[in-house]
GROMACS .gro file of C-alpha atoms in nm:
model
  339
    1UNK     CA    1   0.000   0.000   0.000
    2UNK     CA    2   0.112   0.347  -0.110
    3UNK     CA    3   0.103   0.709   0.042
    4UNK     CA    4  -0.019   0.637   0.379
    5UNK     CA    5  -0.098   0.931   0.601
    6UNK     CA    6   0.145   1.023   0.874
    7UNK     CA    7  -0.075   1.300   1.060
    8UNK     CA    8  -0.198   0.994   1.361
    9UNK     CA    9   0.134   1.037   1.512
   10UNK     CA   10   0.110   1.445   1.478
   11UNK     CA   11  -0.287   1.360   1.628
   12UNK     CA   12  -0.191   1.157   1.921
   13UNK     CA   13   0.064   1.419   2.035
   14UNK     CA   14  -0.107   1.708   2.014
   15UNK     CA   15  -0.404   1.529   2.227
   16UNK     CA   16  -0.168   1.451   2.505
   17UNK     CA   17  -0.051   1.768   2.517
   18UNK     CA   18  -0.404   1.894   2.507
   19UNK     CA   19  -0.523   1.664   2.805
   20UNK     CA   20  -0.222   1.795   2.992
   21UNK     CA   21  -0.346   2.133   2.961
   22UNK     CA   22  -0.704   2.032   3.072
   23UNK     CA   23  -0.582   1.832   3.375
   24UNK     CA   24  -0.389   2.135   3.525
   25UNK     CA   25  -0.690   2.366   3.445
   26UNK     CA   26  -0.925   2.127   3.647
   27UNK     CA   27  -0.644   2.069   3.946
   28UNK     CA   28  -0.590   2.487   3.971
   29UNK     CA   29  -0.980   2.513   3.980
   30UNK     CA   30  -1.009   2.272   4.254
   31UNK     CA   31  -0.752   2.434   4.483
   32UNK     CA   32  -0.944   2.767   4.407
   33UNK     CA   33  -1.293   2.626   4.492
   34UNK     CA   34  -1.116   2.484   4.846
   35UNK     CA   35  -0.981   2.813   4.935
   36UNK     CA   36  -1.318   2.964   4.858
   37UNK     CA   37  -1.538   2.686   5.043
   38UNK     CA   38  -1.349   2.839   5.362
   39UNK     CA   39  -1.547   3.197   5.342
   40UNK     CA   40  -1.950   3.065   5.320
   41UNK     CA   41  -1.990   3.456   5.189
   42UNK     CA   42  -1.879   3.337   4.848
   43UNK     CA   43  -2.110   3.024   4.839
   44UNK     CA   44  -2.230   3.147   4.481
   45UNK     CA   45  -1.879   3.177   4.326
   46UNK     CA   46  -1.834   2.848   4.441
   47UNK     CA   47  -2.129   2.693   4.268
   48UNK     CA   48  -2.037   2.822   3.944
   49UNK     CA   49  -1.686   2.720   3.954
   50UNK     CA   50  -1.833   2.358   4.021
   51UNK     CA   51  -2.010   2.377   3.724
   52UNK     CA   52  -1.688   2.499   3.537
   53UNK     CA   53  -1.551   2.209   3.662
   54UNK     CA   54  -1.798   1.998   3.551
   55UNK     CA   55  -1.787   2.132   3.190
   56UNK     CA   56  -1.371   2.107   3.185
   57UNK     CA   57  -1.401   1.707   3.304
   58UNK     CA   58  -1.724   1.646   2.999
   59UNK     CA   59  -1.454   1.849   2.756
   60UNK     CA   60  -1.142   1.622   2.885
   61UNK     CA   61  -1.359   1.309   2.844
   62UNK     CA   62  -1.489   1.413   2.473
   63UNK     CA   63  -1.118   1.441   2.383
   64UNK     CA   64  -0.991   1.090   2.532
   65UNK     CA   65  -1.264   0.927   2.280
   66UNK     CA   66  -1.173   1.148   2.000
   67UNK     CA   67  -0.802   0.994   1.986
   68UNK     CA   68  -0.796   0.738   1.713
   69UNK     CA   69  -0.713   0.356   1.769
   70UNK     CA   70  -0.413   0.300   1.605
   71UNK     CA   71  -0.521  -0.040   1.549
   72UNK     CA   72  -0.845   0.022   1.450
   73UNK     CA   73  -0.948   0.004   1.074
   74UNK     CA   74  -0.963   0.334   0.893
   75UNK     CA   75  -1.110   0.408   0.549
   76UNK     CA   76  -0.891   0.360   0.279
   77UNK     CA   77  -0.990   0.664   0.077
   78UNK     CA   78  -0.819   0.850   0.399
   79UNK     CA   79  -0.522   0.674   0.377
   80UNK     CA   80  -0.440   0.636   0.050
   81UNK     CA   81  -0.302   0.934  -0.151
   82UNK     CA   82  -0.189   0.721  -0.444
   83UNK     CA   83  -0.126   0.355  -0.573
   84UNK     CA   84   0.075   0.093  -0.642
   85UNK     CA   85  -0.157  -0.146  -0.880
   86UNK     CA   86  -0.109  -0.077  -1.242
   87UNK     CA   87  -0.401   0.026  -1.462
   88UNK     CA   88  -0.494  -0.185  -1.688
   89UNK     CA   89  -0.381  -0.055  -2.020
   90UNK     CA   90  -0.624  -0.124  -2.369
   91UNK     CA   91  -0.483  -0.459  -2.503
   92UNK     CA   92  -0.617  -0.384  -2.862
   93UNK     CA   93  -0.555  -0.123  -3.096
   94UNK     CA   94  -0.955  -0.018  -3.196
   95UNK     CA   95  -0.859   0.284  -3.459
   96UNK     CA   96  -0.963   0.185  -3.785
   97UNK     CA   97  -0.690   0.165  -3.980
   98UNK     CA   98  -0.676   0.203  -4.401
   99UNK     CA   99  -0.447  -0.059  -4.597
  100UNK     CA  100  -0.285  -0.124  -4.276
  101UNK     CA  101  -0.233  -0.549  -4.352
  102UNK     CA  102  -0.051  -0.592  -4.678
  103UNK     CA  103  -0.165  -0.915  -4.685
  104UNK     CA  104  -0.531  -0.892  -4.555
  105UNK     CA  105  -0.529  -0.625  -4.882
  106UNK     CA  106  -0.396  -0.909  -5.116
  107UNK     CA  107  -0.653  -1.136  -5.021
  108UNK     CA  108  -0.955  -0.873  -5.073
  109UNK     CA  109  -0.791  -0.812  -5.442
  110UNK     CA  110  -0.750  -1.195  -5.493
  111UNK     CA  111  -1.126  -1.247  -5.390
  112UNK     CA  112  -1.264  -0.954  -5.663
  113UNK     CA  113  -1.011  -1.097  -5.934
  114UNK     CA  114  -1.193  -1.445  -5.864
  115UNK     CA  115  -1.518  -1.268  -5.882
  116UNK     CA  116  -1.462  -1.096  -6.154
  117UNK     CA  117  -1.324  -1.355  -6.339
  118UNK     CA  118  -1.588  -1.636  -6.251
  119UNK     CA  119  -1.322  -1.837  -6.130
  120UNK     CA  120  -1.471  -2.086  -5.901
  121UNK     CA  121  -1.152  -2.214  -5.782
  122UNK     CA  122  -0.990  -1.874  -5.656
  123UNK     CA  123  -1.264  -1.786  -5.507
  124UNK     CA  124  -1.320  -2.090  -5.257
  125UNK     CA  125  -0.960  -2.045  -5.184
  126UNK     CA  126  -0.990  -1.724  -5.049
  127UNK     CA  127  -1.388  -1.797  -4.923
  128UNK     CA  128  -1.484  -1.999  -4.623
  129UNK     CA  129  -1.823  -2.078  -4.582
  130UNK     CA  130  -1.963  -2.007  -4.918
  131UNK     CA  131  -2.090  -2.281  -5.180
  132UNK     CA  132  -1.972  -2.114  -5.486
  133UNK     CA  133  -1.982  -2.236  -5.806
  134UNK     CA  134  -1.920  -2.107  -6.179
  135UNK     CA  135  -2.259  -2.046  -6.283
  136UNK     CA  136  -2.323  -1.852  -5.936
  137UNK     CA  137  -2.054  -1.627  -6.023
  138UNK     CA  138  -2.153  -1.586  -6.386
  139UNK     CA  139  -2.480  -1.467  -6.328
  140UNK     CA  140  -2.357  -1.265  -6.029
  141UNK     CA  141  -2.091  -1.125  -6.250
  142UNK     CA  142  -2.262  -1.068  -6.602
  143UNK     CA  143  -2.361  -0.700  -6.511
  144UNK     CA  144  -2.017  -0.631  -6.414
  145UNK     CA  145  -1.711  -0.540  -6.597
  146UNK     CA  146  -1.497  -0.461  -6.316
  147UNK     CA  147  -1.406  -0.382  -5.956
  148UNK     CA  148  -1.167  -0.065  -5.919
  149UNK     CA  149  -1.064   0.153  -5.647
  150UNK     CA  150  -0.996  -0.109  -5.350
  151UNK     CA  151  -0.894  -0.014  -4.959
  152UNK     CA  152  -0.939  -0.228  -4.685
  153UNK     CA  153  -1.037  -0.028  -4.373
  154UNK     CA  154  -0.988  -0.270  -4.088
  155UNK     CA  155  -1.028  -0.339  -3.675
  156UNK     CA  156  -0.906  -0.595  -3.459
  157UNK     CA  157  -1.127  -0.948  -3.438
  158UNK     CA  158  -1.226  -1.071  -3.137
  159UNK     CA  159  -0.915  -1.319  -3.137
  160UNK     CA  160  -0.548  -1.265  -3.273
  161UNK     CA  161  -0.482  -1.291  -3.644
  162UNK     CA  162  -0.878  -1.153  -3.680
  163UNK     CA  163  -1.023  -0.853  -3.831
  164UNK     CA  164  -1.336  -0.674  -3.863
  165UNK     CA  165  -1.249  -0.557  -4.225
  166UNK     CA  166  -1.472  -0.245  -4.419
  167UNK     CA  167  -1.382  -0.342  -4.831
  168UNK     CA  168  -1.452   0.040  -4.994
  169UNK     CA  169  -1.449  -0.043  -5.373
  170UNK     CA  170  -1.618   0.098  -5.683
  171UNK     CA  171  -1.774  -0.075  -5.886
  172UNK     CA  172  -1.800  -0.080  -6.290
  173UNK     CA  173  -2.142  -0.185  -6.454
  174UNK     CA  174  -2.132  -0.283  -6.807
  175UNK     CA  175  -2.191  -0.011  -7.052
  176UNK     CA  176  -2.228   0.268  -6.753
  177UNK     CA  177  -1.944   0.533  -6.770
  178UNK     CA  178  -1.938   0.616  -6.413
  179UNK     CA  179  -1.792   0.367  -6.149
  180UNK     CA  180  -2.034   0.334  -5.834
  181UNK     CA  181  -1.871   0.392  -5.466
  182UNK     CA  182  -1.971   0.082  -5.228
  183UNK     CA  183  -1.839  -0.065  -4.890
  184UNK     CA  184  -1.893  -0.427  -4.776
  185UNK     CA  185  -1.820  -0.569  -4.467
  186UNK     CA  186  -1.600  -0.893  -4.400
  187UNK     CA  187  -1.480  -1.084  -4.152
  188UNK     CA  188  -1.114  -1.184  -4.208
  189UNK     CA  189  -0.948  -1.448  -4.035
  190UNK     CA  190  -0.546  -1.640  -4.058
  191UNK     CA  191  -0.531  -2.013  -4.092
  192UNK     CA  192  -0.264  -2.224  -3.842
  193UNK     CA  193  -0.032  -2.180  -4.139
  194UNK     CA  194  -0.052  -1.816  -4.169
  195UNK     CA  195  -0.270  -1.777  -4.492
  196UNK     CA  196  -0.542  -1.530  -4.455
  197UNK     CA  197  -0.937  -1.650  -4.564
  198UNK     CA  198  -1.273  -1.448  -4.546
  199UNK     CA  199  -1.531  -1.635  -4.359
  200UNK     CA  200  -1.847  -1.611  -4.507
  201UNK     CA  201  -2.030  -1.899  -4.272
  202UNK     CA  202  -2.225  -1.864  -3.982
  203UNK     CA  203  -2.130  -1.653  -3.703
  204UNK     CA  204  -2.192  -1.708  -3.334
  205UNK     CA  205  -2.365  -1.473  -3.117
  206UNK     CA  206  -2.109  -1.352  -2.925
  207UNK     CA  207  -1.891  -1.279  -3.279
  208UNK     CA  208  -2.240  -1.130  -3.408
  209UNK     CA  209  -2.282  -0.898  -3.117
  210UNK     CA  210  -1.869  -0.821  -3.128
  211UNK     CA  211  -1.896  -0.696  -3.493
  212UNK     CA  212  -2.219  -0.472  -3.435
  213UNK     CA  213  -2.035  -0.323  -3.164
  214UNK     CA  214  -1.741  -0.220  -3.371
  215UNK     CA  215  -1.966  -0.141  -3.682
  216UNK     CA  216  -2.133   0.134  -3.453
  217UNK     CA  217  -1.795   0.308  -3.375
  218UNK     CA  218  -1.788   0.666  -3.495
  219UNK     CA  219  -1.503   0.584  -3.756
  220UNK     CA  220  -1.724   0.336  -3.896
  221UNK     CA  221  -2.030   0.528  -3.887
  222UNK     CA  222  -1.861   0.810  -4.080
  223UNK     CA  223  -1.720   0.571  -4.323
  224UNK     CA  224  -2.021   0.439  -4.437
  225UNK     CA  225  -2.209   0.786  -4.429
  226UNK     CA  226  -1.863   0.869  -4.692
  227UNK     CA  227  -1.938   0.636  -4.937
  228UNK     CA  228  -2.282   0.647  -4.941
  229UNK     CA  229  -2.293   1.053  -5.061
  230UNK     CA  230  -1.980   0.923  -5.263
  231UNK     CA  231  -2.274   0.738  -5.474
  232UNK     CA  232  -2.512   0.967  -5.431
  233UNK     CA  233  -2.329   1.210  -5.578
  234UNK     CA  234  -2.209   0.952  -5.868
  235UNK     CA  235  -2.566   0.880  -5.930
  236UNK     CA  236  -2.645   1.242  -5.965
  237UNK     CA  237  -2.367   1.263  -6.240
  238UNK     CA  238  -2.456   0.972  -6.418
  239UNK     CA  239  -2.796   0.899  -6.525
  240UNK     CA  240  -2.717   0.529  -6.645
  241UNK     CA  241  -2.560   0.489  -6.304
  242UNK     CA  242  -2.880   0.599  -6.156
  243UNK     CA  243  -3.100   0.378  -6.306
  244UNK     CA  244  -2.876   0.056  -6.249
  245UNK     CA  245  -2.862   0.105  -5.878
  246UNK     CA  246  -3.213   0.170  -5.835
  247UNK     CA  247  -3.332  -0.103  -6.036
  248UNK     CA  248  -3.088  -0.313  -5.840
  249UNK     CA  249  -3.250  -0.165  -5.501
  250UNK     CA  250  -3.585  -0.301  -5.605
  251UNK     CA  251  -3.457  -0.621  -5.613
  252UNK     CA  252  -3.320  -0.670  -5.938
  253UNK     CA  253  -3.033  -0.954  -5.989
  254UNK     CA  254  -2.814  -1.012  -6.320
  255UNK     CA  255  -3.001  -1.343  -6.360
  256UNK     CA  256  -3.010  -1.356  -6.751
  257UNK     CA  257  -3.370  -1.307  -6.926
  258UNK     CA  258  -3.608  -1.614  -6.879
  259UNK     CA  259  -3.971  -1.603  -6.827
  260UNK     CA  260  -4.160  -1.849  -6.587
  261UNK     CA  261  -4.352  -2.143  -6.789
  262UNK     CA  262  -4.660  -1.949  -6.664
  263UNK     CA  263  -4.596  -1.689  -6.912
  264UNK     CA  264  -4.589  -1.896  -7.197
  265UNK     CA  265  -4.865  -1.859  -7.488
  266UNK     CA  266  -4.887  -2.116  -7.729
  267UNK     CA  267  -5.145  -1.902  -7.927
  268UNK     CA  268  -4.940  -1.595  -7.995
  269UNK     CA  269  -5.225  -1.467  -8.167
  270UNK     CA  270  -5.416  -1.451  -7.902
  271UNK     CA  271  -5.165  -1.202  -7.746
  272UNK     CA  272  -5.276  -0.900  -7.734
  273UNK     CA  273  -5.086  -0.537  -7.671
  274UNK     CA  274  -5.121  -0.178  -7.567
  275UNK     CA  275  -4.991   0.100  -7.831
  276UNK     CA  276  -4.647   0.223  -7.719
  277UNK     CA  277  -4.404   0.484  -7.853
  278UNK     CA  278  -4.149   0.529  -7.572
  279UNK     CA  279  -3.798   0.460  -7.538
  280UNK     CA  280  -3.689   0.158  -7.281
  281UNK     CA  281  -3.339   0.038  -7.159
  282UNK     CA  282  -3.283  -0.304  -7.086
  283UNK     CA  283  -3.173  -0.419  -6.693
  284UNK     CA  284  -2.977  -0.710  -6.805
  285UNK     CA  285  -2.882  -0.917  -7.096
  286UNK     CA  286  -3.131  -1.014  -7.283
  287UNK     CA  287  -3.251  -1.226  -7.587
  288UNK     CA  288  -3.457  -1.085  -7.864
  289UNK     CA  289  -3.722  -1.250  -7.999
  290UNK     CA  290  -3.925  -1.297  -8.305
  291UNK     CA  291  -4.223  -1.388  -8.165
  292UNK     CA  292  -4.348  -1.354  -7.756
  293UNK     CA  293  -4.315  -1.692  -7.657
  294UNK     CA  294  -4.066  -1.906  -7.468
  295UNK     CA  295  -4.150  -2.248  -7.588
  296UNK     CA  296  -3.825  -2.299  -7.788
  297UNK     CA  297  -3.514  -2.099  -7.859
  298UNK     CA  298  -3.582  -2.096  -8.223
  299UNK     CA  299  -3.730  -1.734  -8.227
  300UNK     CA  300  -3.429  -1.628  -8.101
  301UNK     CA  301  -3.320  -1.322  -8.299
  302UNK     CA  302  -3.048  -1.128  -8.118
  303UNK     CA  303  -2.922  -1.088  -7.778
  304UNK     CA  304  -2.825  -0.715  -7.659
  305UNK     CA  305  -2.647  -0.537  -7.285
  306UNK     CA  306  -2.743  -0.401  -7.008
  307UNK     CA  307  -2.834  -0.037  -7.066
  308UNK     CA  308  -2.898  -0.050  -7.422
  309UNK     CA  309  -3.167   0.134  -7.533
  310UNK     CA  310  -3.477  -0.015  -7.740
  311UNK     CA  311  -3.796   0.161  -7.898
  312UNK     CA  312  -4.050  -0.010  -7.742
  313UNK     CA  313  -4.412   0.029  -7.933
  314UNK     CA  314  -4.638  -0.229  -7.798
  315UNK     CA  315  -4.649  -0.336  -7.401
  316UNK     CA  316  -4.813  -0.616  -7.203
  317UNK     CA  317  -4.741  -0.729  -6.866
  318UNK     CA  318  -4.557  -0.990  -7.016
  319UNK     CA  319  -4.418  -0.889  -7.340
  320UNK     CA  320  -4.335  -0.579  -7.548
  321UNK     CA  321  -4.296  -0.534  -7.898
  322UNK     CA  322  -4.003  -0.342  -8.006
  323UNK     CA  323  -3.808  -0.244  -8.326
  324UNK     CA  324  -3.500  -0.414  -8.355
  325UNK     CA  325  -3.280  -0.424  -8.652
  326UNK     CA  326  -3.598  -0.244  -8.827
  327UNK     CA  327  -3.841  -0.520  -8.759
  328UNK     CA  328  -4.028  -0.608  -8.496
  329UNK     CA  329  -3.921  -0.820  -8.235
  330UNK     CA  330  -4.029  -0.913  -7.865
  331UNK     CA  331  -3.872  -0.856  -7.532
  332UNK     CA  332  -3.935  -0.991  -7.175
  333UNK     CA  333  -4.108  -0.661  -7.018
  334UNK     CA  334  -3.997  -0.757  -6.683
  335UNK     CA  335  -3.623  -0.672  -6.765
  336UNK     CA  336  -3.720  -0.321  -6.939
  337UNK     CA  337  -3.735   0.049  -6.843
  338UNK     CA  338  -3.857   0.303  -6.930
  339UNK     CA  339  -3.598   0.590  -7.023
   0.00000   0.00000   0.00000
């Protein structure tokens, strides 16, 4: 224990001296009240000196209990002026940190080459917890012509060799001049060997809980609020770009054109159409057809891009009729907009 107070010792001599003081005052009082008990005439001066006597012995007595025990237990908060237990310092480093782990950054732009490139193999390499395959990453892909911009903002997991990692990327649409900002969030983690993997399973509570703590640090907070007027503000430059992300808010995907069997007329003449002269622009790739029907691929008659615009002059809630090549063709109306 550190600091303690010396002033007992100061205390305890300063009361002795002070119940020195009071016994001499009591013994002179009680010689004077003798000599005065001899002459009856001062009866009255000797009743008040009793009394003074009386209050001096109370006073004498209040100061013997006053004197501290020096054995007896005294608050610590009056004893201690300082301390010697050390603080505990913060074990983890919670700043978020850009492009701080060279290789935590090599393994973010291994996983968007992989994605990028549809390449299965890469990707579950890099991915834990994720059933990936080809065709997933083709039609997750097809609307995308490239990832740019990359920076890995990260914070410490809840064990070593973890990280709570913020991916800031823009990304490239097909046949849309502007790139769009975006941030995803990913939990990084390093193998026995020392590789690094994102783990894309199922998390536990406690990891759940961890990672909604750090996601609702300022830094974080501030981050996000970044990138979204970063797109905002993209969107607001580029009309193309506008349209892709909203459609893609509504719930679009870049699944290619099909239409549910539902759809399907076998009597296309029984089809019939609204009168349309508007311009559309198609969500996805899509096939052209000859006639409005998805019974066999034989009608096929082009394919075109995302974003390419169509004259649309004819609409149904299935089909519309639009001029392609200078004849008229058919397109699925649930992957066009209008312009």
């Amino acid at each position: 224990m550190a600091g303690r107070v010396d002033g007992d010792k100061n205390k305890n001599t300063k009361t002795s001296r002070g119940e020195q003081e009071v016994s001499s005052a009591v013994t002179d009082t009680i010689e004077k009240a003798t000599a005065l008990l001899k002459n009856k005439t001062n009866l009255v001066i000797v009743i008040l000196v009793a009394v003074i006597i009386v209050l001096l012995i109370a006073l004498m007595g209040k100061n013997n209990t006053s004197v501290p025990d020096e054995t007896a237990a005294v608050p610590t908060e009056d004893i201690i002026v300082g301390t010697t237990e050390a603080v505990p310092e913060e074990t983890e480093d919670y700043e978020l940190k850009k492009d701080a782990v060279p290789q935590l950054n090599t393994l973010i732009h291994t996983y968007f080459e992989a994605m990028k490139n549809c390449d299965a193999e890469a990707y579950s390499n890099v991915v834990a917890g994720d059933d990936m395959t080809v065709e997933k990453l083709q039609k997750k892909g097809e609307y995308i012509e490239d990832y740019q911009n990359i920076s890995c903002y990260t914070k410490p997991g809840m064990t070593e060799g973890t990280y709570v990692t913020y991916v800031y990327y823009e990304v490239k649409f097909r046949n849309v001049e502007t790139p769009g900002p975006a941030l995803i969030q990913l939990y990084v983690c390093t193998n026995e060997d020392g590789t690094m993997y994102i783990n894309s399973g199922a998390l536990d509570t406690e990891l759940t809980g961890y990672i909604n703590t750090v996601s609702s640090d300022e830094q974080v907070r501030t981050l996000i609020a970044d990138t979204d007027q970063k797109m905002k503000d993209a969107m607001a430059a580029d009309e193309k770009l506008a349209r892709v992300v909203e459609w893609l808010n509504q719930g679009g995907s870049y699944v290619e054109e099909t239409v549910p069997e539902e759809t399907v007329v076998t009597d296309v003449d029984q089809m019939t159409f609204e009168d349309r002269d508007e311009k559309v622009l198609t969500t996805t790739t899509v096939r052209i057809r000859s006639t409005p029907t998805t019974e066999n691929d034989d009608n096929i008659v082009g394919k075109v891009e995302p974003n390419e615009e169509l004259q649309r002059i004819g609409y149904n809630s299935l089909w519309s009729k639009v001029t392609y090549n200078g004849e008229e063709a058919y397109v699925s109306s649930s992957y066009l907009i209008t312009k």
